[in-house]
XYZ file of C-alpha atoms in Angstrom:
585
model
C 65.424 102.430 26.308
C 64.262 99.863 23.894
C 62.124 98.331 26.392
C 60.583 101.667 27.403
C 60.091 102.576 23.696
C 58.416 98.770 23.283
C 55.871 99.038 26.188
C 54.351 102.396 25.040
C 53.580 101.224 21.918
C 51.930 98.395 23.230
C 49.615 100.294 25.547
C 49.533 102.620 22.390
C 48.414 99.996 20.496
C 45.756 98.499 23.399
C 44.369 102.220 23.927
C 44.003 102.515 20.461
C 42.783 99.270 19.072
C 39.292 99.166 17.972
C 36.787 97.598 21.183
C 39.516 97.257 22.594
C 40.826 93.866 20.747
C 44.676 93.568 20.762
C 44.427 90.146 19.947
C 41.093 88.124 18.331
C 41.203 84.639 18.321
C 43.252 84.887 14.988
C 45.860 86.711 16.432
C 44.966 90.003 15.298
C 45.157 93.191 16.599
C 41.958 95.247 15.350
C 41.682 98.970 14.162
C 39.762 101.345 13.082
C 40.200 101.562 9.237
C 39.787 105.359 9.651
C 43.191 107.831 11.084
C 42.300 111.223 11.828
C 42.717 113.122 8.829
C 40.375 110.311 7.254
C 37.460 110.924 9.786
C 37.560 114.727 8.921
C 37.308 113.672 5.659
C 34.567 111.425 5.751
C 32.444 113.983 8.053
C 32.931 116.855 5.610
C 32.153 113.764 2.684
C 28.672 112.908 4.439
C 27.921 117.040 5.103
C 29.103 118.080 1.519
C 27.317 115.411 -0.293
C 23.773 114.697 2.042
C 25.114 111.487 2.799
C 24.110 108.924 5.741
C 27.755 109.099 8.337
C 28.852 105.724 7.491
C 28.842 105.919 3.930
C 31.120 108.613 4.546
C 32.973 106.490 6.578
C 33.816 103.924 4.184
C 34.566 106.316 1.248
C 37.164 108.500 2.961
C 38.843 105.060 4.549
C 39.693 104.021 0.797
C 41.105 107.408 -0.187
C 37.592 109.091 -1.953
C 38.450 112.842 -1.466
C 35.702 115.800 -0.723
C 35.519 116.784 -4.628
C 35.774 112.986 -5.837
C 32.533 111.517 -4.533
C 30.363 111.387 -7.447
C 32.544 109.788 -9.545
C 33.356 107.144 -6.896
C 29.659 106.256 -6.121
C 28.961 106.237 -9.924
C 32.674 105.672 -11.951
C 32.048 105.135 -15.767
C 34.594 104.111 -17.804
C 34.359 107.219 -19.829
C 34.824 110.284 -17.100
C 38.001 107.496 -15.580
C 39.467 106.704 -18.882
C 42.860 107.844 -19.442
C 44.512 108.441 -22.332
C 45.843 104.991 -23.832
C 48.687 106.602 -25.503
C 50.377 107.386 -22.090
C 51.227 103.760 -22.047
C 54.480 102.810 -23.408
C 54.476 101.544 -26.888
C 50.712 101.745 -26.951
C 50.953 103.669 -29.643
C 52.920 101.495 -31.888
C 50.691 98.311 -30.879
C 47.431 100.220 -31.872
C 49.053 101.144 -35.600
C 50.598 97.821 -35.973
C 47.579 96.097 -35.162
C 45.283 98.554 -36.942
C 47.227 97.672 -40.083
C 46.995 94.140 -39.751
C 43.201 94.479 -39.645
C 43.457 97.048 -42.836
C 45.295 95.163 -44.940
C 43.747 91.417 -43.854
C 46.386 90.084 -42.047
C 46.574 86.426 -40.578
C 46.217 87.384 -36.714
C 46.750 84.700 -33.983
C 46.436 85.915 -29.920
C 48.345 83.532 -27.599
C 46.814 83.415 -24.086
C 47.514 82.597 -20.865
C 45.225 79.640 -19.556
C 43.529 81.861 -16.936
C 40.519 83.805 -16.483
C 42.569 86.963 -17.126
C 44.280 85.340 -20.150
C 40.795 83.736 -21.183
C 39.174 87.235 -21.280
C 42.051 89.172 -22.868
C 41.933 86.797 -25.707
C 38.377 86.433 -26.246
C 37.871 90.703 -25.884
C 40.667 90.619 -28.667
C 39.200 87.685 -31.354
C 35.317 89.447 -30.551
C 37.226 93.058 -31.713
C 38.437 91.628 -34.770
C 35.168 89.723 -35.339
C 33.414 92.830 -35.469
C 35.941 94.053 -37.812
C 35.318 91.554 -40.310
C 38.782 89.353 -39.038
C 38.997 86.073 -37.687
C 41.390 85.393 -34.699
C 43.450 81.985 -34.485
C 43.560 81.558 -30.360
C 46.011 79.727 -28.838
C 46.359 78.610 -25.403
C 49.362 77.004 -23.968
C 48.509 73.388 -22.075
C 49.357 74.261 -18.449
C 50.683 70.257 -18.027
C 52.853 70.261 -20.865
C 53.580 73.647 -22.172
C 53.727 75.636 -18.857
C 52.895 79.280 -18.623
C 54.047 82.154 -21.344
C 55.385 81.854 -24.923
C 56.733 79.033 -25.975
C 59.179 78.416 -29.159
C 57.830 75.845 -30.809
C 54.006 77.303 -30.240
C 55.491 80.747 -31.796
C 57.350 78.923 -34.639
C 53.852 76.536 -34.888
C 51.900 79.931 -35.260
C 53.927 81.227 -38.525
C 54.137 78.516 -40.022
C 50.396 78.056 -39.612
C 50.265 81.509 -41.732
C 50.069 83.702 -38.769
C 51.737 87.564 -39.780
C 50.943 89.306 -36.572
C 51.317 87.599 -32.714
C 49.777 89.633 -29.951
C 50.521 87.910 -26.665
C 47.839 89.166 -23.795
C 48.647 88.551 -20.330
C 51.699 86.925 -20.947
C 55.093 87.742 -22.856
C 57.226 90.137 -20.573
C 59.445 87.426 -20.124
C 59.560 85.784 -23.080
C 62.958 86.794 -24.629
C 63.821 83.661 -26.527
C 60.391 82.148 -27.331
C 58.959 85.271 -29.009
C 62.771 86.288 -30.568
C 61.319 83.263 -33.094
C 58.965 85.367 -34.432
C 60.847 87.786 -36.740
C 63.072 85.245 -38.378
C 59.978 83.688 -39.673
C 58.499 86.896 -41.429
C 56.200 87.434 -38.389
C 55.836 90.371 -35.667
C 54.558 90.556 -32.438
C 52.740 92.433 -29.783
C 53.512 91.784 -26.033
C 50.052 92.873 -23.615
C 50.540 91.889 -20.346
C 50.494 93.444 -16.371
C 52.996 91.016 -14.836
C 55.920 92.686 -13.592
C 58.737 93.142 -16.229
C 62.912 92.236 -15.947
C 65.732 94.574 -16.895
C 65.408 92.425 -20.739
C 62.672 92.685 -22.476
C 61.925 90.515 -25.455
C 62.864 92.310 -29.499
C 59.547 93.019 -30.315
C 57.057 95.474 -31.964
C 55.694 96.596 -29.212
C 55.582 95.754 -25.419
C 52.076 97.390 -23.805
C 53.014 96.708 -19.956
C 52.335 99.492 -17.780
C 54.744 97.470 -15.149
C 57.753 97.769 -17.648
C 60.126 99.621 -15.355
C 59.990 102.364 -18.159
C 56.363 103.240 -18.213
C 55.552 106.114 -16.391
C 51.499 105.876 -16.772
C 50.813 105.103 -13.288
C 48.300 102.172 -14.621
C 49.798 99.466 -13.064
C 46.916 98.346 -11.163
C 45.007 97.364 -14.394
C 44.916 93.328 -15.041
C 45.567 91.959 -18.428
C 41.890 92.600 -19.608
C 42.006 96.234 -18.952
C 45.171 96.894 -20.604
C 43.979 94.955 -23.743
C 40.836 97.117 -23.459
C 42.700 100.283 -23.543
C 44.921 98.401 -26.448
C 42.077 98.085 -28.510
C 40.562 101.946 -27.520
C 43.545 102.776 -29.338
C 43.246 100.681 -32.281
C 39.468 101.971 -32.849
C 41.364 105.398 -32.518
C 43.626 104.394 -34.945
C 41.322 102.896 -37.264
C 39.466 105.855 -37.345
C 41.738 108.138 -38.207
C 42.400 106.192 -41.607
C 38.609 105.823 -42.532
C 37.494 109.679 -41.524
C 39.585 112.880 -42.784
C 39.102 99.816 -11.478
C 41.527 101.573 -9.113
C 39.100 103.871 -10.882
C 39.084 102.675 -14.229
C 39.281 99.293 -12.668
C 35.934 99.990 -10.596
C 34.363 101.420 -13.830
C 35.483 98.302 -15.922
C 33.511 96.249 -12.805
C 30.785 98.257 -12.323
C 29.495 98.850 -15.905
C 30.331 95.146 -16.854
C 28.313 93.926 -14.051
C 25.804 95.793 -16.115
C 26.210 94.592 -18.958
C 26.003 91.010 -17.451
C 22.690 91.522 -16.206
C 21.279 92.019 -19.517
C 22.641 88.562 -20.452
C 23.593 89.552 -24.039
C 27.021 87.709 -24.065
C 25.933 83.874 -25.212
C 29.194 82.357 -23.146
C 28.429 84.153 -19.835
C 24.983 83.704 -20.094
C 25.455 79.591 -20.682
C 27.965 79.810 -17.902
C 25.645 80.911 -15.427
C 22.866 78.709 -16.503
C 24.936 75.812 -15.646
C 26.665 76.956 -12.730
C 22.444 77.540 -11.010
C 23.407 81.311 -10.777
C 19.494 82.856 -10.999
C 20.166 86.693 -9.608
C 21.973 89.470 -11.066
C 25.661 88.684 -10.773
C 27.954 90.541 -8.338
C 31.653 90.704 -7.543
C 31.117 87.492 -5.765
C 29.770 85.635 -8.155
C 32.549 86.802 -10.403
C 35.142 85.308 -8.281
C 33.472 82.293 -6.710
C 31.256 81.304 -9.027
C 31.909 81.995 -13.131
C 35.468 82.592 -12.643
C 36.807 79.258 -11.650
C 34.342 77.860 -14.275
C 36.050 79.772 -16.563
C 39.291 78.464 -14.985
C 38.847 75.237 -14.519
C 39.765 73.873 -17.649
C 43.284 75.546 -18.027
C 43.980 74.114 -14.614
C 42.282 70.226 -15.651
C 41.101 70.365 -18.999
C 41.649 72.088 -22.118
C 42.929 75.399 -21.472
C 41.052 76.965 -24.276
C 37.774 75.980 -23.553
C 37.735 79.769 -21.462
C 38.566 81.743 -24.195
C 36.435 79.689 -26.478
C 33.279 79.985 -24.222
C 33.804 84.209 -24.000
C 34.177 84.378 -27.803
C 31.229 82.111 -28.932
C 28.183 83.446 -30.367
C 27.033 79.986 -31.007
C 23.915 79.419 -27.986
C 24.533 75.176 -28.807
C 28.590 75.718 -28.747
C 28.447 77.964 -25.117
C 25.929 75.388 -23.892
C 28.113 72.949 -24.746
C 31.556 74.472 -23.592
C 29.566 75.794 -19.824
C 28.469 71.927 -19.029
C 31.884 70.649 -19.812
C 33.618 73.728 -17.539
C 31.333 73.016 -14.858
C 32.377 69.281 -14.725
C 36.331 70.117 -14.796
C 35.115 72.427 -11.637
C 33.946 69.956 -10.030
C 36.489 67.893 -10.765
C 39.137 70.502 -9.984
C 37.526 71.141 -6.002
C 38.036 67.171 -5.099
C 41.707 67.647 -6.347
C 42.274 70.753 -4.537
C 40.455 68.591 -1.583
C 42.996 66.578 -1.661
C 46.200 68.187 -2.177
C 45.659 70.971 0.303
C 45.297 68.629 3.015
C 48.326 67.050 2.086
C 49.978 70.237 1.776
C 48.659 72.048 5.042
C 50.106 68.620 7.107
C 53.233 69.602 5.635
C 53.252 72.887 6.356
C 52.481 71.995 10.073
C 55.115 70.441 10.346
C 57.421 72.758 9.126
C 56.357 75.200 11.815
C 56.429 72.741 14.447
C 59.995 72.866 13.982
C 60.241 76.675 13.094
C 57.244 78.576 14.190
C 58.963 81.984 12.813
C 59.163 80.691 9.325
C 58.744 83.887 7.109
C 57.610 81.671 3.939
C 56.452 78.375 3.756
C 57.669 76.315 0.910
C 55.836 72.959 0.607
C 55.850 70.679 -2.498
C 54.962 66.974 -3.180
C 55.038 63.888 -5.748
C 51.499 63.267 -7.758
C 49.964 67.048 -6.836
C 48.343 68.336 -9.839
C 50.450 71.385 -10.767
C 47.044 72.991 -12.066
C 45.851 73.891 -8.949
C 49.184 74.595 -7.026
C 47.887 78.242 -7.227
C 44.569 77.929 -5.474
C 46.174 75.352 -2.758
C 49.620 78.122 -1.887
C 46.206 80.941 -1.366
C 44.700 78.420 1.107
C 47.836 78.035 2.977
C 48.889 81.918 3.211
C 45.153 82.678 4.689
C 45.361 79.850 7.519
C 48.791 80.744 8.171
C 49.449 84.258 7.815
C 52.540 83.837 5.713
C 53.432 83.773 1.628
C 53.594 80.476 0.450
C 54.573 78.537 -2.084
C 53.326 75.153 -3.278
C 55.357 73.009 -5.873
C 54.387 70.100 -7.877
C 57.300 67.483 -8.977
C 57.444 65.670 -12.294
C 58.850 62.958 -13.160
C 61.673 64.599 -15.068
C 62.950 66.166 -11.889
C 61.210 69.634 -12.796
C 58.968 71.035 -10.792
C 56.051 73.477 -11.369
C 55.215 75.936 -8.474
C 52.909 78.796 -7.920
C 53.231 81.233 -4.701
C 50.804 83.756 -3.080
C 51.728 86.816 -1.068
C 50.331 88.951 1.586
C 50.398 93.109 1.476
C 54.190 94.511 1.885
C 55.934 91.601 0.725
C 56.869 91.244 -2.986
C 56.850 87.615 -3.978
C 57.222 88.172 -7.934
C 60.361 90.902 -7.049
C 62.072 87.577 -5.376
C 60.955 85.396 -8.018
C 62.909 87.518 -10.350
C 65.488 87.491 -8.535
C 65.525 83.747 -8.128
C 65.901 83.435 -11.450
C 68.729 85.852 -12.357
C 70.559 83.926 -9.288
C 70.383 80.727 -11.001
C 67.816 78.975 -8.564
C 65.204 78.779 -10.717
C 64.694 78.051 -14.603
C 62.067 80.253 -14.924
C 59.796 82.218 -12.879
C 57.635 85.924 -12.493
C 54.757 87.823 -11.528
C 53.044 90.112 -9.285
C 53.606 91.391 -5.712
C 51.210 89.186 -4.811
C 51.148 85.666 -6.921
C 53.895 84.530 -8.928
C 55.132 81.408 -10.495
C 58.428 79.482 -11.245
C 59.704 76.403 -12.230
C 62.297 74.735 -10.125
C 64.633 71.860 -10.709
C 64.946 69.660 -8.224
C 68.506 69.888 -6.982
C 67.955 73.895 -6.513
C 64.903 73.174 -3.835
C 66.521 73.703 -1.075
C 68.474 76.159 -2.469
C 65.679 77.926 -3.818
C 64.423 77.782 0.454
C 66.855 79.245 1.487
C 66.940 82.033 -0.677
C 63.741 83.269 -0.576
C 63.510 83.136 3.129
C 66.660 84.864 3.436
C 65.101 87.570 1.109
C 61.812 87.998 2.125
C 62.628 87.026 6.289
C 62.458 90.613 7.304
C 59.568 92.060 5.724
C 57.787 89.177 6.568
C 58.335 89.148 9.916
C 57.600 92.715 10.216
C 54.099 92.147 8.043
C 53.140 89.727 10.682
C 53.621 91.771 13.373
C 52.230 94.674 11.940
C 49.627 93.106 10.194
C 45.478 94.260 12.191
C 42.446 93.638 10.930
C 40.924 97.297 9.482
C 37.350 97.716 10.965
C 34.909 100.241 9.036
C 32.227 100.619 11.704
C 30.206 98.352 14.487
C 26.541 97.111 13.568
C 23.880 95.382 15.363
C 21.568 93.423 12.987
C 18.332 95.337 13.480
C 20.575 97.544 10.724
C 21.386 95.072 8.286
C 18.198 95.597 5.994
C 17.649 96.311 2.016
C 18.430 99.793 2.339
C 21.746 99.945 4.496
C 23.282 96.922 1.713
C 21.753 99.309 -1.535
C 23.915 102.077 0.621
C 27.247 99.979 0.879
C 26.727 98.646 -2.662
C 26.882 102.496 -3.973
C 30.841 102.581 -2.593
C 31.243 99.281 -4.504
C 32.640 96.794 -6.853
C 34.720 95.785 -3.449
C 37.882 93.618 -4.260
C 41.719 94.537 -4.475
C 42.285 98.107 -3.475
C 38.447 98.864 -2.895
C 38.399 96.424 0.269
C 34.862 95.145 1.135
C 34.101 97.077 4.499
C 34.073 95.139 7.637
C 31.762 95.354 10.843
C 31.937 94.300 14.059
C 29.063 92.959 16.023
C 30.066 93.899 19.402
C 28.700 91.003 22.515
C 26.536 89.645 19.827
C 25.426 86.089 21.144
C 26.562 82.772 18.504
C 23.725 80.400 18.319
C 23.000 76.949 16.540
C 26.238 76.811 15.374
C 27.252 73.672 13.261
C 29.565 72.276 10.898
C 28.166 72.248 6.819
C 29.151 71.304 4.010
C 33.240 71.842 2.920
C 34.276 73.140 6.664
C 32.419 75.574 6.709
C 30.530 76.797 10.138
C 27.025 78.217 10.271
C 25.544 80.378 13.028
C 23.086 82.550 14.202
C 24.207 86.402 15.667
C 21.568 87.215 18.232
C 22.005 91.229 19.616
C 20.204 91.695 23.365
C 16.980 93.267 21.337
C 16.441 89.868 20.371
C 17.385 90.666 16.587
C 19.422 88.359 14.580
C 21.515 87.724 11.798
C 22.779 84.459 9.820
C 26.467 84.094 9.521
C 28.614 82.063 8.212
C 32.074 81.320 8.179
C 34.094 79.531 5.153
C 36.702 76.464 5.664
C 37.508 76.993 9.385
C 36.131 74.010 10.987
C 39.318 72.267 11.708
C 40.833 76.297 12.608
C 41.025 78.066 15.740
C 37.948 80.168 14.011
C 35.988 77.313 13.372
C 36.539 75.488 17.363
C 35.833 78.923 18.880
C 32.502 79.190 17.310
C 31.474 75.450 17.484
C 32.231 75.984 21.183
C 30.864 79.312 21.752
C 27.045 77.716 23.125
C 25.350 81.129 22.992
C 28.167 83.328 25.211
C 28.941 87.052 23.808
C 31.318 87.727 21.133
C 33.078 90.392 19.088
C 32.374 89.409 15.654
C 33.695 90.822 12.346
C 33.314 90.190 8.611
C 31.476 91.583 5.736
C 27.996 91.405 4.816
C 26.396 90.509 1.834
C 23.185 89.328 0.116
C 22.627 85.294 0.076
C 20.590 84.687 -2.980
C 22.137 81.288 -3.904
C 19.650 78.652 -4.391
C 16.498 81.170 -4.992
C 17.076 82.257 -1.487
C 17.025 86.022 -0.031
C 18.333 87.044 3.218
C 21.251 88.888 4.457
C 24.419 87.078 5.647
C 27.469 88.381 7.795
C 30.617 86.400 6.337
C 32.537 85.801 9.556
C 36.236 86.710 9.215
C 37.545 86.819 13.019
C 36.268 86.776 16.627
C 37.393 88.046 19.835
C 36.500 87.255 23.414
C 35.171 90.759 25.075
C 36.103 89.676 28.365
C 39.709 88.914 26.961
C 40.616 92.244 25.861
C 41.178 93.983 29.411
């Protein structure tokens, strides 16, 4: 019966699979990002509202109901806004830290050495600045200090004259380090987003909405948008004693990209400058361009330079800060280079031996542990698996970082690592975490995690299809259609950017460039065409199938998106996966 029950859902699956692709040269199945309540939805959506069909399309596929339309295609921070105070302990942080700024307090914010971290602390220092208070911002060294509070930074910080510690994007965890704190005559505030253990550290207030206590349903939010909603509260507060993105996240996107384009913030502005970014920025640019500037130098350099950049409102000092971030970025891609060849050898070989590996645990002598992250996110998108990449130290120790895909909880079997004694520390998200291991609990460490996470990652695999939003030809990729998309944007985590297919679209002049990448021409039978590119597949399945595709038809899919880099202007197709149309029957 088994059997019986296994074939129909594989002609299930071959009937319903979108052009009929059951498996692309990736391995994926590929469906149609809309079920059936959704397409009622979208058509009622495009009749309702006077909207073109795929618009529609794309709204209703990322949950956009009848009556919430014009919020989505315009969300503001003020009609999404909830109220802080349904945060736990949000209350008591805004008071606390509303008296500190009363009464002149010595305030310090400790950061974490990422773009998150980098932001939450500079949004905090610029708040008090306006205030009339100065800030003392500390960011732990990623080589020697590792991530989070630690003790002698905290005990550093009082002594220093420091009264009130607010901790943003970091904290959750740190039990003993910030426990320092009171014993020295100072308190503390914990902001963070990264998921939270059964302890919690003794302090004045912990603003996490992933506590296991907090009931606001704002877990989504990063560290920056909890410390915005912190210090919403705090104005509140303040004013009370003077006067008898998903959809806040999208709003915090959407009316900061605004904001960007008037260039008003010195930092940003200098980071562009040197980065060559000449065009309005976008969610792109955000992530592949300013954001690992901003990065870079907690990963090689000094891991304040971030926060120091988005704070400045000295034009020399941002100059100044943006050339040196741009150099550690530079610096930072030849290192990656390196290590995630090494690493992606390794991890060959490991499923050479087991090619139903649910996690892939890699780790080597001499890798910089600043860019573990970036190098375990390479190796769970070529392989299709979480991953985790650990650099050793000399002491034994070693510093890892692991990324995730949807359905599997990496920072719920961190935690768990820890409490079981495999690891010294560790924590996170559902998707990215990171730990410290010593080195006689590696293969320990192995085993448990893919003991804990073997069946849901087996069963994400298997599941696992590419969502399609619609098929294209590119006569239809103009101005208009991307201002149309654009209106259903920011695109990122939870707001996926949609995906086409070009269906029997011939691949011309393609050629290796630059970093592995591949570059091609899409040429429908009008005679239109399209440019396309696809990013570090050369030496992939991806990458060989196009380099040897010498003009035959293809399914293509990806997502589209405007190619101004370099002064240019043209629309590009940003291929994600491929399929053989005579393959599929």
């Amino acid at each position: 019966m088994g059997a019986v029950h296994k074939l129909e859902r594989e002609q299930h699956d071959r009937c319903d699979a979108f052009l009929g692709v059951h498996a692309s040269v990736r391995g994926f199945a590929w469906r149609d990002r809309l079920d059936a309540a959704a397409a009622k939805t979208a058509v009622a959506i495009s009749q309702r509202h006077g909207l073109p069909e795929l618009l529609g399309r794309v709204l209703a596929s990322r949950g956009v109901g009848i009556d919430q339309v014009t919020t989505a295609l315009d969300p503001t921070v003020r009609a999404l806004m909830p109220d802080p105070s349904t945060v736990r302990d949000m209350d008591k942080a805004a008071v606390r830290l509303a008296q500190a700024i009363a009464a002149g307090e010595p305030i310090a914010v400790f950061g974490d050495y990422d773009v998150d971290g980098a932001c939450s602390a500079a949004l905090v220092q610029r708040f008090l600045a306006a205030h009339g208070r100065q800030a003392r911002i500390y960011i732990p060294d990623r080589m020697t200090e590792g991530y989070g509070p630690n003790r002698e930074a905290i005990e550093g910080l009082v002594r220093e004259g420091s009264r009130l510690i607010v901790t943003v994007d970091c904290g959750t965890t740190g039990v003993e380090a910030l426990g320092a704190a009171a014993p020295l005559g100072a308190d503390v505030i914990v902001v963070d987003h990264h998921q939270a253990g059964e302890r919690l550290p003794d302090v004045v207030a912990i603003v996490n909405p992933n506590r296991h206590d907090d009931l606001s349903g704002l877990g989504n939010l990063c560290a920056a948008g909890v410390t915005f909603l912190l210090l919403v509260a705090t104005m509140r507060e303040l004013r009370q004693r003077v006067v008898p993105l998903q959809g806040l996240n999208r709003a915090y996107v959407a009316k900061g990209l605004q904001a960007m384009r008037g260039r008003r913030n010195v930092g940003l502005r200098a980071l562009a400058d040197a980065a060559g970014l000449a065009v309005a920025p976008t969610p792109y640019h955000l992530g592949f361009v300013l954001g690992p500037r901003i990065n870079a130098g907690g990963r090689i350099g000094d891991a304040a330079l971030g926060a120091r950049l988005l704070a400045t409102g000295d034009a020399m000092e941002a100059q100044r800060l943006a050339v040196l971030l741009d150099k550690l970025n530079r610096e930072r891609k030849t290192i990656e280079a390196r290590i995630v060849e090494e690493a992606a050898a390794s991890a060959d070989r490991l499923l050479d031996a087991d090619p139903e590996l649910p996690l892939l645990v890699v780790a080597g002598e001499g890798w910089h542990k600043g860019v573990v992250g970036l190098v375990a996110s390479r190796l769970t998108e070529r392989f299709r698996r979480p991953a985790c990449v650990i650099a050793w130290e000399e002491s034994g120790l070693g510093t890892g970082s692991l990324r995730s895909l949807d359905g599997i909880d990496i920072g719920a079997a961190v935690r768990a690592a820890v409490e079981a004694g495999h690891l010294t520390k560790g924590g996170g998200h559902a998707m990215a975490a990171g730990l410290t291991v010593d080195r006689t609990q590696f293969d320990a460490l192995q085993n448990f995690l893919r003991a804990r996470l073997g069946a849901t990652a087996r069963a994400s695999r298997a599941a696992h299809a590419l969502a399609i939003d619609g098929a294209l030809t590119p006569a239809a990729v103009n101005d208009e259609f991307l201002d149309l998309m654009e209106r259903a944007g920011p695109y990122g985590q939870g707001n996926p950017q949609p995906r086409f297919v070009f269906p029997a679209h011939r691949v011309k002049f393609a050629k290796t460039v630059g970093e592995a990448h591949v570059r091609c021409v899409l040429e429908a039978g009008d005679g239109s065409r399209l440019d396309a590119v696809a990013f570090r597949v050369a030496d992939q399945p991806l990458g060989a199938a196009l380099l040897a595709s010498s003009g035959m038809p293809l399914h293509v899919a990806g997502h589209l998106r405007r190619d101004t880099w370099g002064g240019r202007d043209r629309h590009e197709l940003i291929i994600e996966d491929l399929a053989n149309p005579r393959a599929q029957h």
